[in-house]
C-alpha atoms as a printed R data frame, in Angstrom:
    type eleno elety resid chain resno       x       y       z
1   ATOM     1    CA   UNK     A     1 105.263  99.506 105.465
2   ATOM     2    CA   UNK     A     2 106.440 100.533 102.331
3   ATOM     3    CA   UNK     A     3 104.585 101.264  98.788
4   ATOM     4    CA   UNK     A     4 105.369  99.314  95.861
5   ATOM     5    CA   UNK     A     5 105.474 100.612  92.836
6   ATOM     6    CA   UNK     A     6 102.203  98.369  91.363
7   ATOM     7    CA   UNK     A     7  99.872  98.179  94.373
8   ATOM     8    CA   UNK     A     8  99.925 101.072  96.188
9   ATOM     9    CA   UNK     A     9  97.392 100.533  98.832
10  ATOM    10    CA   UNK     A    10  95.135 103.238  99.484
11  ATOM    11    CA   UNK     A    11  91.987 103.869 102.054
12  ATOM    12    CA   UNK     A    12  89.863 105.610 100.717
13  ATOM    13    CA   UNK     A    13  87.173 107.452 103.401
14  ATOM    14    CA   UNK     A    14  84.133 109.484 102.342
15  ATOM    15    CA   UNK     A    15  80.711 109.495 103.003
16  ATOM    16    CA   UNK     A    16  79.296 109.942  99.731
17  ATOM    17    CA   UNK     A    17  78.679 106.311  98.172
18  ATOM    18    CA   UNK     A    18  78.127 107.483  94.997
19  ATOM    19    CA   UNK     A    19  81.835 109.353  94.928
20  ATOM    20    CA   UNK     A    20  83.065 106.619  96.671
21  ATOM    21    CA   UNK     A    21  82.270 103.925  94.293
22  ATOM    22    CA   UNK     A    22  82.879 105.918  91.531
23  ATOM    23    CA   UNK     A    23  86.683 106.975  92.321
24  ATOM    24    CA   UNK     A    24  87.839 103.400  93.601
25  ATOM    25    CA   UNK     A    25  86.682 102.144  90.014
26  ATOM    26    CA   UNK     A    26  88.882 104.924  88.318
27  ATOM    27    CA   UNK     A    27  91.619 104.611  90.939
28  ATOM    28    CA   UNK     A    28  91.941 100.871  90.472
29  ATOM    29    CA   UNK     A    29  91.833 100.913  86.631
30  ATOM    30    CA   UNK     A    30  95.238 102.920  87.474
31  ATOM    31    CA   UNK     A    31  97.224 100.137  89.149
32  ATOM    32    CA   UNK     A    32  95.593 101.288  92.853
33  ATOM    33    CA   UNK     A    33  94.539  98.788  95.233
34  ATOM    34    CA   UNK     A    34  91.854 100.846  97.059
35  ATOM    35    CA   UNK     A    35  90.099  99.470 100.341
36  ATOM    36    CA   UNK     A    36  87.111 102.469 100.975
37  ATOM    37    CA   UNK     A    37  85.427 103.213 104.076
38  ATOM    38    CA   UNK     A    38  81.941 105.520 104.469
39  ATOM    39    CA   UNK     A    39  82.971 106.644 107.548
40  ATOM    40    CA   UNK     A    40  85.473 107.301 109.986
41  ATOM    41    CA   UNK     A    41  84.973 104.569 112.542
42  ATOM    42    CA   UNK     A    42  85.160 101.794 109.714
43  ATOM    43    CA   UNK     A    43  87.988 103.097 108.166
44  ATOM    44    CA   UNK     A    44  89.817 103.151 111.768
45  ATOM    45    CA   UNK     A    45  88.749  99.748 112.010
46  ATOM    46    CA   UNK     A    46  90.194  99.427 108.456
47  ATOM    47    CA   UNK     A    47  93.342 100.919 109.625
48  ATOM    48    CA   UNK     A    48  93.787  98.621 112.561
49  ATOM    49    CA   UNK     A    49  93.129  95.139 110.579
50  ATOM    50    CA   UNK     A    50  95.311  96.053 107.422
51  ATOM    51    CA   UNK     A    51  98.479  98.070 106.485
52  ATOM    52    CA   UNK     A    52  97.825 100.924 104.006
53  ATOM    53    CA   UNK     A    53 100.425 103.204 101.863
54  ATOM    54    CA   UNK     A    54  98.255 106.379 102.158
55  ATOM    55    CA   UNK     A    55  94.548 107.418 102.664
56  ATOM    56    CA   UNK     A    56  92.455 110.133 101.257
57  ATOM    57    CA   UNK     A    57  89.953 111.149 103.899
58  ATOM    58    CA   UNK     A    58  86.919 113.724 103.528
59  ATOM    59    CA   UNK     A    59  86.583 116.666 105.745
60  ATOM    60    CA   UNK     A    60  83.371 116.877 106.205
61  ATOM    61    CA   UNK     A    61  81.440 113.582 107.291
62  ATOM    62    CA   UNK     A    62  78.477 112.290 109.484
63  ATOM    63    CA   UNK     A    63  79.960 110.576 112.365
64  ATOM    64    CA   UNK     A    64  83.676 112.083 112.368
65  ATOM    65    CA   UNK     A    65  85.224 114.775 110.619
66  ATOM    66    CA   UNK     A    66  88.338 114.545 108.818
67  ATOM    67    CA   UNK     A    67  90.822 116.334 111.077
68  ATOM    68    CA   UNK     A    68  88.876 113.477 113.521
69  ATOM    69    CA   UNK     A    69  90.285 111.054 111.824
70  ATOM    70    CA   UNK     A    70  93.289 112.323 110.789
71  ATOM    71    CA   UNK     A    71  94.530 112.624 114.599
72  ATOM    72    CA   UNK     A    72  93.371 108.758 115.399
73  ATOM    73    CA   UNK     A    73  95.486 107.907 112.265
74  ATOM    74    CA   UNK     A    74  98.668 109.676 112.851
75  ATOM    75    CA   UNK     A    75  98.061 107.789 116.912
76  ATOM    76    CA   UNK     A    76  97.896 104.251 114.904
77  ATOM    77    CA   UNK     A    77 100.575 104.953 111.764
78  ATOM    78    CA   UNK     A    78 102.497 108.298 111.986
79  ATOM    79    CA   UNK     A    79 104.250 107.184 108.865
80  ATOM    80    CA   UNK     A    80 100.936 106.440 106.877
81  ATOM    81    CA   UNK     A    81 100.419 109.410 104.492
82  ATOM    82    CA   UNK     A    82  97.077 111.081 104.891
83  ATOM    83    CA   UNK     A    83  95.589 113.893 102.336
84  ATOM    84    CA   UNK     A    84  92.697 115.836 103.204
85  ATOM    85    CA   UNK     A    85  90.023 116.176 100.533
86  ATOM    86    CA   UNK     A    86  87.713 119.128 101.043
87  ATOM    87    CA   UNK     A    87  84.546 120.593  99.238
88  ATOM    88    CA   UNK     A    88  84.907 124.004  98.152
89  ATOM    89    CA   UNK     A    89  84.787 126.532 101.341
90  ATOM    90    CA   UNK     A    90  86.654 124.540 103.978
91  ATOM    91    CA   UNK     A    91  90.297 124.984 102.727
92  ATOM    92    CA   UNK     A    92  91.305 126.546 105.953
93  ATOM    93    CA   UNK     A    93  90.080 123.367 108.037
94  ATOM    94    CA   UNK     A    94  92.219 121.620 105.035
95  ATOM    95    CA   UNK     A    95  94.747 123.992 106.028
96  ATOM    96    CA   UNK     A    96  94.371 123.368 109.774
97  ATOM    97    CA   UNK     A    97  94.671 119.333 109.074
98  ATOM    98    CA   UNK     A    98  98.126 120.091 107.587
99  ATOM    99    CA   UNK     A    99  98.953 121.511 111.338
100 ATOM   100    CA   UNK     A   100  98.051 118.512 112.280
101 ATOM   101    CA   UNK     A   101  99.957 116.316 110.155
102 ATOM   102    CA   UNK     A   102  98.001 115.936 107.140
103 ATOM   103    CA   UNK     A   103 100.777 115.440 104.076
104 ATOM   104    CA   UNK     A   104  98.310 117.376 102.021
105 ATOM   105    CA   UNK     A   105  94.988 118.538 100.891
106 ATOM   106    CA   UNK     A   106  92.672 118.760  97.859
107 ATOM   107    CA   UNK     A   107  89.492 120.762  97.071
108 ATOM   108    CA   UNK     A   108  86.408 118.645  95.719
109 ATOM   109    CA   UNK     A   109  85.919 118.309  92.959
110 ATOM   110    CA   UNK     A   110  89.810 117.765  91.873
111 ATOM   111    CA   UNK     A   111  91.138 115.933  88.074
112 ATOM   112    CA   UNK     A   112  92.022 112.724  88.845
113 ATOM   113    CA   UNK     A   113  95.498 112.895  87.429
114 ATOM   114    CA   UNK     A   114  95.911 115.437  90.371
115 ATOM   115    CA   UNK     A   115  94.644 112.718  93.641
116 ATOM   116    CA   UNK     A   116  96.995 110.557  91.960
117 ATOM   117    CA   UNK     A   117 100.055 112.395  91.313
118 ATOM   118    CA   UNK     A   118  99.403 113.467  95.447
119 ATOM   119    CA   UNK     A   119  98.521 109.519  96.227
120 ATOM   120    CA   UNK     A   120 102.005 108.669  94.964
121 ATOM   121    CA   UNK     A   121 103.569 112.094  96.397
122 ATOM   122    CA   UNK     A   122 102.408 110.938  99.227
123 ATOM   123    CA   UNK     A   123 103.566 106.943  99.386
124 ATOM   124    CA   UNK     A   124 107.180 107.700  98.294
125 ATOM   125    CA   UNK     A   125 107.296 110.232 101.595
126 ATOM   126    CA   UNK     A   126 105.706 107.592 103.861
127 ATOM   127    CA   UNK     A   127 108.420 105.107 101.496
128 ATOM   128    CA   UNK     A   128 110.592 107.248 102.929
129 ATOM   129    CA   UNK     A   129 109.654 107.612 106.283
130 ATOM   130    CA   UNK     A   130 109.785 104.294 106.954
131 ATOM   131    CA   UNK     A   131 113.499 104.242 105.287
132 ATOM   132    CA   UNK     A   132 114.809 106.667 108.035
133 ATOM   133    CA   UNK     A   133 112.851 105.080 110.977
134 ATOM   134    CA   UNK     A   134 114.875 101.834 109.841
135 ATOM   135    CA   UNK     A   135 117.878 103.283 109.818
């Protein structure tokens, strides 16, 4: 799995349909090809039907929490980049997902220049992930 350059594929998970919606718009007018999920079981159904470059997951959800999902993901693709995005309050949990393998976290609400400069932080490490598991 590898990101290109144009279509870097991104799941998206967060609870909140409204924030959902509203970032995949502004996160595809940017070149990224964003599959979303509203919770954590879809989006590890997601995970296990299509390949992804990186995936911004919420902390705080109904059925799973992020760390949750984060743990199930790293099972299915530890070479998939995951960032944690947190509401104000829960950075330590965000800071406890990076003990778990998270490649990095964000407090809500963040600019969107920032989630993407960390979306594409994040798919040239998993780029280069998969580069030394090939070797």
């Amino acid at each position: 799995m590898g990101a290109d350059r144009c279509t870097l594929r991104l799941l998206l998970v967060d609870d909140e349909h409204g924030y959902l919606e509203v970032l995949s718009k502004r996160l595809g007018k940017r070149g990224v090809e964003v599959t979303t999920a509203s919770s954590g079981e879809a989006a590890i159904r997601l995970l296990r039907r299509n390949e992804f470059d990186a995936a911004v997951v919420d902390l705080k959800m109904e059925d799973m929490d992020g760390i949750e999902v984060l743990k199930v993901f790293k099972k299915m693709d530890p070479d998939m980049a995951v960032i944690i995005l947190t509401g104000h309050g829960s950075e330590q949990a965000a800071r406890d997902g990076m003990r778990q393998g998270a490649h990095d976290y964000l407090t809500k609400p963040c600019e969107l220049s920032e989630l993407l400069d960390k979306i594409q932080q994040a798919c040239k490490w998993s780029e280069r992930s998969d580069n030394d598991t090939e070797k």
